[in-house]
mmCIF file of C-alpha atoms and ligand atoms in Angstrom:
data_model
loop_
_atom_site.group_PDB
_atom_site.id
_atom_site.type_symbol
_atom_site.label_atom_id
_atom_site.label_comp_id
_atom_site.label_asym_id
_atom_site.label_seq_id
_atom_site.Cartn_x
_atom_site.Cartn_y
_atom_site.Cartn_z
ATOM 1 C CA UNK A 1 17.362 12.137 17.153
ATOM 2 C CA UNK A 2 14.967 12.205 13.984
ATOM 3 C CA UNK A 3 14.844 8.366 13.029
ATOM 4 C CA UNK A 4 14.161 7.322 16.814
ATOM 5 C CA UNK A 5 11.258 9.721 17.489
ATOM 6 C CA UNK A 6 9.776 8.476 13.619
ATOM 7 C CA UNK A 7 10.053 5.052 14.511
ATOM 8 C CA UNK A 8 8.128 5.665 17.908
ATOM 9 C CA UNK A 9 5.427 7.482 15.983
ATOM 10 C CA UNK A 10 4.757 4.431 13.189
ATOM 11 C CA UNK A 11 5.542 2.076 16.481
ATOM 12 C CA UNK A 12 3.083 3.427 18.602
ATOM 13 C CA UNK A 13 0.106 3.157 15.631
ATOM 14 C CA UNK A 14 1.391 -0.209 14.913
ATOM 15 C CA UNK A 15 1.639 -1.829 18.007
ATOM 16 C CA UNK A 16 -2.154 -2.036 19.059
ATOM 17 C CA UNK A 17 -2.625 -4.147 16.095
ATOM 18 C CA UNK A 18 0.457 -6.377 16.402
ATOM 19 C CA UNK A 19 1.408 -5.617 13.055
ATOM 20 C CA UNK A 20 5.618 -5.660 11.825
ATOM 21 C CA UNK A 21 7.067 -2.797 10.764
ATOM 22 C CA UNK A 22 9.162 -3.330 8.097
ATOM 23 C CA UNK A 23 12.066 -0.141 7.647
ATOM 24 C CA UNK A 24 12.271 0.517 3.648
ATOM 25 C CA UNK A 25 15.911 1.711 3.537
ATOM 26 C CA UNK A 26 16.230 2.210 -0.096
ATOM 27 C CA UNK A 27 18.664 4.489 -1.617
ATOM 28 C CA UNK A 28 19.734 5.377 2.408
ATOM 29 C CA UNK A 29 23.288 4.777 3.122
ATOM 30 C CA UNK A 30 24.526 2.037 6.021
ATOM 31 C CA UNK A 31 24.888 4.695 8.732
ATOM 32 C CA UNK A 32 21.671 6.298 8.526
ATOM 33 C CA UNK A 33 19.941 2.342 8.783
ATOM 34 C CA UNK A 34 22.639 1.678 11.752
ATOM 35 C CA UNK A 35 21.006 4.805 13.441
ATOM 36 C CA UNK A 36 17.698 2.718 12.839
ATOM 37 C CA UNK A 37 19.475 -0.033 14.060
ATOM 38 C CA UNK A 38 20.414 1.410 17.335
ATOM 39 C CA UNK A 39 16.921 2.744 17.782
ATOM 40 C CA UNK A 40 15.856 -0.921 17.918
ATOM 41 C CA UNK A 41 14.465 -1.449 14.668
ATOM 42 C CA UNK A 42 16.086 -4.841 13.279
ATOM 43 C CA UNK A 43 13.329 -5.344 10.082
ATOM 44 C CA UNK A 44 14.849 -3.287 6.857
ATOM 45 C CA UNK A 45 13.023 -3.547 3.709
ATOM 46 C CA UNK A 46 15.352 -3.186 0.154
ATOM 47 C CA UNK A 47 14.327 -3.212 -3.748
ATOM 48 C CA UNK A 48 17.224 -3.990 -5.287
ATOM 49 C CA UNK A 49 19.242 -7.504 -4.741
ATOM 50 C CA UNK A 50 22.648 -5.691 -4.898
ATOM 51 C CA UNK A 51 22.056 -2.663 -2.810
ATOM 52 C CA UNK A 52 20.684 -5.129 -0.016
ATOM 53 C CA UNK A 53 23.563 -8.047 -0.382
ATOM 54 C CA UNK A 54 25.881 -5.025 -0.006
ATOM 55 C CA UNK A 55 24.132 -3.573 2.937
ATOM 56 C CA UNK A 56 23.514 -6.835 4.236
ATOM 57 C CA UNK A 57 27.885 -7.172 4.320
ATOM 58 C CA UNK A 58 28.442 -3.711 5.813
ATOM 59 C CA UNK A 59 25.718 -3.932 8.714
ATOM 60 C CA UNK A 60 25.072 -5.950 11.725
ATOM 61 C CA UNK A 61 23.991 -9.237 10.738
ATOM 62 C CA UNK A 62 20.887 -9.848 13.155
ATOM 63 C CA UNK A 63 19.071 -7.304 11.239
ATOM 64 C CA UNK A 64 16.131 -9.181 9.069
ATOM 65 C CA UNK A 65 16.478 -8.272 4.976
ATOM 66 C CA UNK A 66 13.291 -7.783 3.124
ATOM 67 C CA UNK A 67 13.293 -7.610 -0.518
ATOM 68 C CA UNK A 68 10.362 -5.683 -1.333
ATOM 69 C CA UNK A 69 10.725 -4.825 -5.168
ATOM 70 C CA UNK A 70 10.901 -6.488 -7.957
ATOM 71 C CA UNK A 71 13.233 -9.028 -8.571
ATOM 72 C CA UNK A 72 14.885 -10.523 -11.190
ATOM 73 C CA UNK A 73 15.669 -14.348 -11.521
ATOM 74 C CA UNK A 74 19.736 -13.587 -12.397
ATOM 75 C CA UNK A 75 19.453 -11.798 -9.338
ATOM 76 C CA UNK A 76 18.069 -14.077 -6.459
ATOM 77 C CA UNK A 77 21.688 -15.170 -5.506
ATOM 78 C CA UNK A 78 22.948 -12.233 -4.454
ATOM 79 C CA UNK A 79 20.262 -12.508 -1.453
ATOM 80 C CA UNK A 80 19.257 -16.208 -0.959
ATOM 81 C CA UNK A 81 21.905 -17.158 1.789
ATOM 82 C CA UNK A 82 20.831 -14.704 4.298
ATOM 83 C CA UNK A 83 17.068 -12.880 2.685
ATOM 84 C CA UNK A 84 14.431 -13.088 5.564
ATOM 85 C CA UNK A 85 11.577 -12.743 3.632
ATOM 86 C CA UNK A 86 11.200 -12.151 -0.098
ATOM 87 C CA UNK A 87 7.680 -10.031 -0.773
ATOM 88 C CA UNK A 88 7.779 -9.768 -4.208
ATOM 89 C CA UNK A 89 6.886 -13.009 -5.864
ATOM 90 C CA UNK A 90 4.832 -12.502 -8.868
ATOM 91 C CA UNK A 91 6.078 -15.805 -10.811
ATOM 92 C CA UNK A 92 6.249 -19.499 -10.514
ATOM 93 C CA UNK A 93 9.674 -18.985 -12.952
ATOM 94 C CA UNK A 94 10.769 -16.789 -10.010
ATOM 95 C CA UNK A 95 9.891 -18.986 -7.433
ATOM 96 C CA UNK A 96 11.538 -21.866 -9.011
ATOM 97 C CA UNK A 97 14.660 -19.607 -9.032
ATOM 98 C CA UNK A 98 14.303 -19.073 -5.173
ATOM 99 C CA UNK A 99 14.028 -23.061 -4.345
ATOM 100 C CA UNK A 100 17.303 -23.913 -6.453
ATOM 101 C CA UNK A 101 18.817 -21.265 -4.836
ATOM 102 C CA UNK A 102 17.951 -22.279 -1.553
ATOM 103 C CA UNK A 103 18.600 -25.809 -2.272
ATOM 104 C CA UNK A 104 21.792 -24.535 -3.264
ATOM 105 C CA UNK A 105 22.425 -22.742 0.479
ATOM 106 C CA UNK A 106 20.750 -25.574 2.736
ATOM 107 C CA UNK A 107 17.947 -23.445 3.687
ATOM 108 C CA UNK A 108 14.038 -22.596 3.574
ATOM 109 C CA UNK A 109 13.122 -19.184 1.751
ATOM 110 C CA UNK A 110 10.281 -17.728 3.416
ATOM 111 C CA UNK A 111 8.078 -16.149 0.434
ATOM 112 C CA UNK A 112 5.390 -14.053 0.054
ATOM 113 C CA UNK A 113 3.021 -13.723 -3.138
ATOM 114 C CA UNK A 114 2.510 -10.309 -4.525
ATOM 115 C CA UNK A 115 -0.825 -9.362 -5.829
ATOM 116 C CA UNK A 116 -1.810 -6.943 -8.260
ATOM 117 C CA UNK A 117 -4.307 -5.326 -6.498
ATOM 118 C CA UNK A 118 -4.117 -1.325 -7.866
ATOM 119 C CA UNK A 119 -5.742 -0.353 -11.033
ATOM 120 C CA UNK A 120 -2.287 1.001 -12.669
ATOM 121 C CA UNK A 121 -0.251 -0.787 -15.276
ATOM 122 C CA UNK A 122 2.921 -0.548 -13.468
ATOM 123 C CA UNK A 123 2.615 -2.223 -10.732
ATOM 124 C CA UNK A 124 3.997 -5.883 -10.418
ATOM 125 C CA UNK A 125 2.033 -8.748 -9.341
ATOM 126 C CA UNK A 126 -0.335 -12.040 -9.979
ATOM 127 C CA UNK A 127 -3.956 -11.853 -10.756
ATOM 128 C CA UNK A 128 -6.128 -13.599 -8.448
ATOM 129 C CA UNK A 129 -6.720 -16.332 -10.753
ATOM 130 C CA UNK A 130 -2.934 -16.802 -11.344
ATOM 131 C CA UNK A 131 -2.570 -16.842 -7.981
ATOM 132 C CA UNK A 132 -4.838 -19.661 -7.062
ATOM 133 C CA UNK A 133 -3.282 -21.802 -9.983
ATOM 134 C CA UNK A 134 0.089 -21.515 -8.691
ATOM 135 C CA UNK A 135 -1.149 -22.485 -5.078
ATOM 136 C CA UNK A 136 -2.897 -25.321 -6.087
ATOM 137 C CA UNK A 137 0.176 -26.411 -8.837
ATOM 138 C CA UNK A 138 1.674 -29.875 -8.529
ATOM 139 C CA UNK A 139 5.169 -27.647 -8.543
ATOM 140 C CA UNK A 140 4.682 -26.138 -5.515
ATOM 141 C CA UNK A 141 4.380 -29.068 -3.655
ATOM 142 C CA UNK A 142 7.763 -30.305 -4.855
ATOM 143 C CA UNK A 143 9.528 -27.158 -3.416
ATOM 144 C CA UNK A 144 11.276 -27.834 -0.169
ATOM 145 C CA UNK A 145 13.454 -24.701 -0.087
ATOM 146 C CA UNK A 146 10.794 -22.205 -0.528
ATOM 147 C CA UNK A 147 8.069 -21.603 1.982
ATOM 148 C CA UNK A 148 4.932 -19.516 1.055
ATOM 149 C CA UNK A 149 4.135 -17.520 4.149
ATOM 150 C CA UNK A 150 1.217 -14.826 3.075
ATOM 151 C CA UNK A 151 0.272 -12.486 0.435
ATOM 152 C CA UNK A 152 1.815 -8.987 -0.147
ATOM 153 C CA UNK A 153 -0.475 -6.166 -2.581
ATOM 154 C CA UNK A 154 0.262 -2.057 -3.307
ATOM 155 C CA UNK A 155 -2.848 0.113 -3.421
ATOM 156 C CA UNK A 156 -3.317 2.151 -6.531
ATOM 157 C CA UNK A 157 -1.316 5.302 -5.871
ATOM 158 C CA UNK A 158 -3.859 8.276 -5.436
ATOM 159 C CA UNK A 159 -5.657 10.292 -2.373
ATOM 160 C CA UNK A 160 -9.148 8.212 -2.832
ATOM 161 C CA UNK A 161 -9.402 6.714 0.459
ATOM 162 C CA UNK A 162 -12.327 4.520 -0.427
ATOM 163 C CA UNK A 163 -10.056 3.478 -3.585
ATOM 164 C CA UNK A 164 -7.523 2.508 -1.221
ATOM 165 C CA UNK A 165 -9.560 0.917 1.146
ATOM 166 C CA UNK A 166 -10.779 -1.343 -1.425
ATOM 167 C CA UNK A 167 -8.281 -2.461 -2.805
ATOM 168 C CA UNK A 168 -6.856 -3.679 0.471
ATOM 169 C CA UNK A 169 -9.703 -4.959 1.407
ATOM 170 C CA UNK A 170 -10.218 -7.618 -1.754
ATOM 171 C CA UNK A 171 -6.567 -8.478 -0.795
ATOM 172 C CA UNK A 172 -7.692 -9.409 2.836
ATOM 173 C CA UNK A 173 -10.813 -10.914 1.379
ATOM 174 C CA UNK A 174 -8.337 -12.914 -0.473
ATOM 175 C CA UNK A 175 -6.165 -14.154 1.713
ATOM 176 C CA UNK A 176 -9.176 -15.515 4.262
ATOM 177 C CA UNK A 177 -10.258 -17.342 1.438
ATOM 178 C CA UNK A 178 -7.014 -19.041 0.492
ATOM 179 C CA UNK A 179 -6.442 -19.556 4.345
ATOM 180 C CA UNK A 180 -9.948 -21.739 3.977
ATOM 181 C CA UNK A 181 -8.982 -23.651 1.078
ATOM 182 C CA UNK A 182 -6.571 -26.679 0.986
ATOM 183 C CA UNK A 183 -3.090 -25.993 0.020
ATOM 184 C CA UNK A 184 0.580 -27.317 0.388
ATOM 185 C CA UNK A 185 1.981 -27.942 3.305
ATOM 186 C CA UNK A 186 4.546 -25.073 1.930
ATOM 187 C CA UNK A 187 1.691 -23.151 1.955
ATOM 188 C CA UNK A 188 0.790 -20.883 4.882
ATOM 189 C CA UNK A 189 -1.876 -17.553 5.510
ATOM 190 C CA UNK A 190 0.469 -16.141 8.085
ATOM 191 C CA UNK A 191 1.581 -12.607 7.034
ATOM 192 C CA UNK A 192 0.085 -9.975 5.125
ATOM 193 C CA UNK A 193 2.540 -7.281 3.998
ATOM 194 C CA UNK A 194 0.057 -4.174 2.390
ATOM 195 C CA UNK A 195 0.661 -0.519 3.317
ATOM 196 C CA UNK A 196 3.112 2.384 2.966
ATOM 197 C CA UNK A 197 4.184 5.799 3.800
ATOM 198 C CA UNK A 198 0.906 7.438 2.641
ATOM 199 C CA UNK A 199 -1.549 4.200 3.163
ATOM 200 C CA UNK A 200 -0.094 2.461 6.021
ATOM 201 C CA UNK A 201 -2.972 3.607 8.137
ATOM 202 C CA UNK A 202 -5.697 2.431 5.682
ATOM 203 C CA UNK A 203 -4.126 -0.791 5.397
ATOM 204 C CA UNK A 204 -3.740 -1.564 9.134
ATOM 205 C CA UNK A 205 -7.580 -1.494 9.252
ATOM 206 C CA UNK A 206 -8.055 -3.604 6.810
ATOM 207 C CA UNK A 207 -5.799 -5.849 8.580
ATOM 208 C CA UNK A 208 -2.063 -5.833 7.728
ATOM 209 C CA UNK A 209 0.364 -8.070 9.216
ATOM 210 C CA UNK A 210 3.182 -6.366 7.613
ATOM 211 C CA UNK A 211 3.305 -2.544 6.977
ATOM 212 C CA UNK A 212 6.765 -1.705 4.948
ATOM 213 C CA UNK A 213 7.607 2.166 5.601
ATOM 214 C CA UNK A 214 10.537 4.577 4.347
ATOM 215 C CA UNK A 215 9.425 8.310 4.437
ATOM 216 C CA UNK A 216 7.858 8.687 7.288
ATOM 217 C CA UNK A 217 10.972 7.308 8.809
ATOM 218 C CA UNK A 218 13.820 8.410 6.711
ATOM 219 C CA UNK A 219 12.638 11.357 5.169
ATOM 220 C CA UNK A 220 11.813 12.121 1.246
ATOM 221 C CA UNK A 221 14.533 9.703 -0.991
ATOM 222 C CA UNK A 222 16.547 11.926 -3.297
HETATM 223 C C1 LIG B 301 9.641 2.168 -1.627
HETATM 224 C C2 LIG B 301 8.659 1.141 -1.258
HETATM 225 C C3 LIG B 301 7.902 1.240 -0.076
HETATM 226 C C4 LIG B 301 7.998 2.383 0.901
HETATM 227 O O1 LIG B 301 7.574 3.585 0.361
HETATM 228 P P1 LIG B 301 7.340 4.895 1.264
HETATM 229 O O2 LIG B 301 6.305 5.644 0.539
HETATM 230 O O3 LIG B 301 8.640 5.604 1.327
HETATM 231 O O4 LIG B 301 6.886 4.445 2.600
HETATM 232 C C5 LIG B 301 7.025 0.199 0.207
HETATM 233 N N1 LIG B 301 6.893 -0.865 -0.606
HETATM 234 C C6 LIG B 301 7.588 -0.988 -1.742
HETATM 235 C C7 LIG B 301 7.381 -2.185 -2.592
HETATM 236 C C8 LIG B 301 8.494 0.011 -2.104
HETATM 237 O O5 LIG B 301 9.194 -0.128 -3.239
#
């Protein structure tokens, strides 16, 4: 059984470090995340608000949703009754979206901030100094369906180690220094979601929390 003995593998790296691993199931149908499933693994990471509420209605429903990618305001209420953890926050638009919406459901969204850490254009995310802004906002303090629980970041995609490294790094550098600073009672340094198929190794030194892994589990997505 493929998935089992992949799971092991990232398991047995991850464990030593008490880090999560989060299962990126993307473009995988339900049975090949219920063979996950039955290997133990209950965290599942999505990108895409209606693949995962649709997932979400087909699968067992103690297995923990992560949306990962980017997402779209229209879009938070196909997830907000049920989402475990949202990673992807890169506005306070967005995160005004996610309190209404979990006003709307009785219930506390747990949040993470994503930070543009990689030297690409595409990636999503805030700069540090937009970051900082929006933790120290008056807004934020307001929110009492939203909870901030960490910072999430993507390394620039390339085989430069050091590059890598890095980058990772200045996130973790980051997040100690917002963890020293006051903020919201919203607020929290708890989790730190950085590292993927090829970097998840990197980023565990540099301290990951969170580590959010497809390939090396489900194989190459078509
Ligand atoms: C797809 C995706 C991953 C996992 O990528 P792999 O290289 O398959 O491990 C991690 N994080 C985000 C945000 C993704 O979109």
């Amino acid at each position: 059984m493929k998935i089992k003995d992949n799971i092991k593998a990232v398991k047995d790296i991850l464990n030593k470090k008490h880090c999560t691993l989060v299962a990126v199931s993307k473009t995988k149908p339900a049975e090949t995340i219920l063979e996950a499933y039955d290997a133990g693994q209950l965290d599942f990471g999505e990108n895409k608000a209606q693949e995962l509420q649709k997932k979400a209605a087909e699968l067992p429903n103690d297995i923990r949703w992560h949306m990962i990618g980017h997402l779209q305001r229209n879009k938070v209420k196909y997830i907000a009754p049920f989402v475990y953890l949202v990673h992807s926050v890169d506005s306070m638009k967005l995160l005004r979206e996610i309190n209404k919406q979990g006003q709307k459901f009785n219930r506390v969204i747990p949040c993470l901030l994503q930070v543009h850490i990689a030297r690409e254009e595409t990636k999503f995310g805030l700069a540090e100094h937009e970051l900082i802004e929006l933790i120290h906002s008056y807004d934020i303090r307001e929110m009492q369906h939203t909870q901030i629980r960490g910072l999430m970041g993507m390394a620039t995609n390339t085989q430069d180690k050091k590059k890598i490294k890095a980058e990772f790094a200045g996130l973790r550098q980051l997040f100690v220094k917002i963890k020293t600073m006051e903020i919201p009672e919203n607020v929290a340094m708890q989790e730190l979601s950085m590292g993927m198929t090829s970097d998840y190794e990197i980023a565990l030194e540099e301290g990951s929390t969170m580590v959010r892994v497809g390939s090396a589990i489900f194989g190459a997505r078509n």
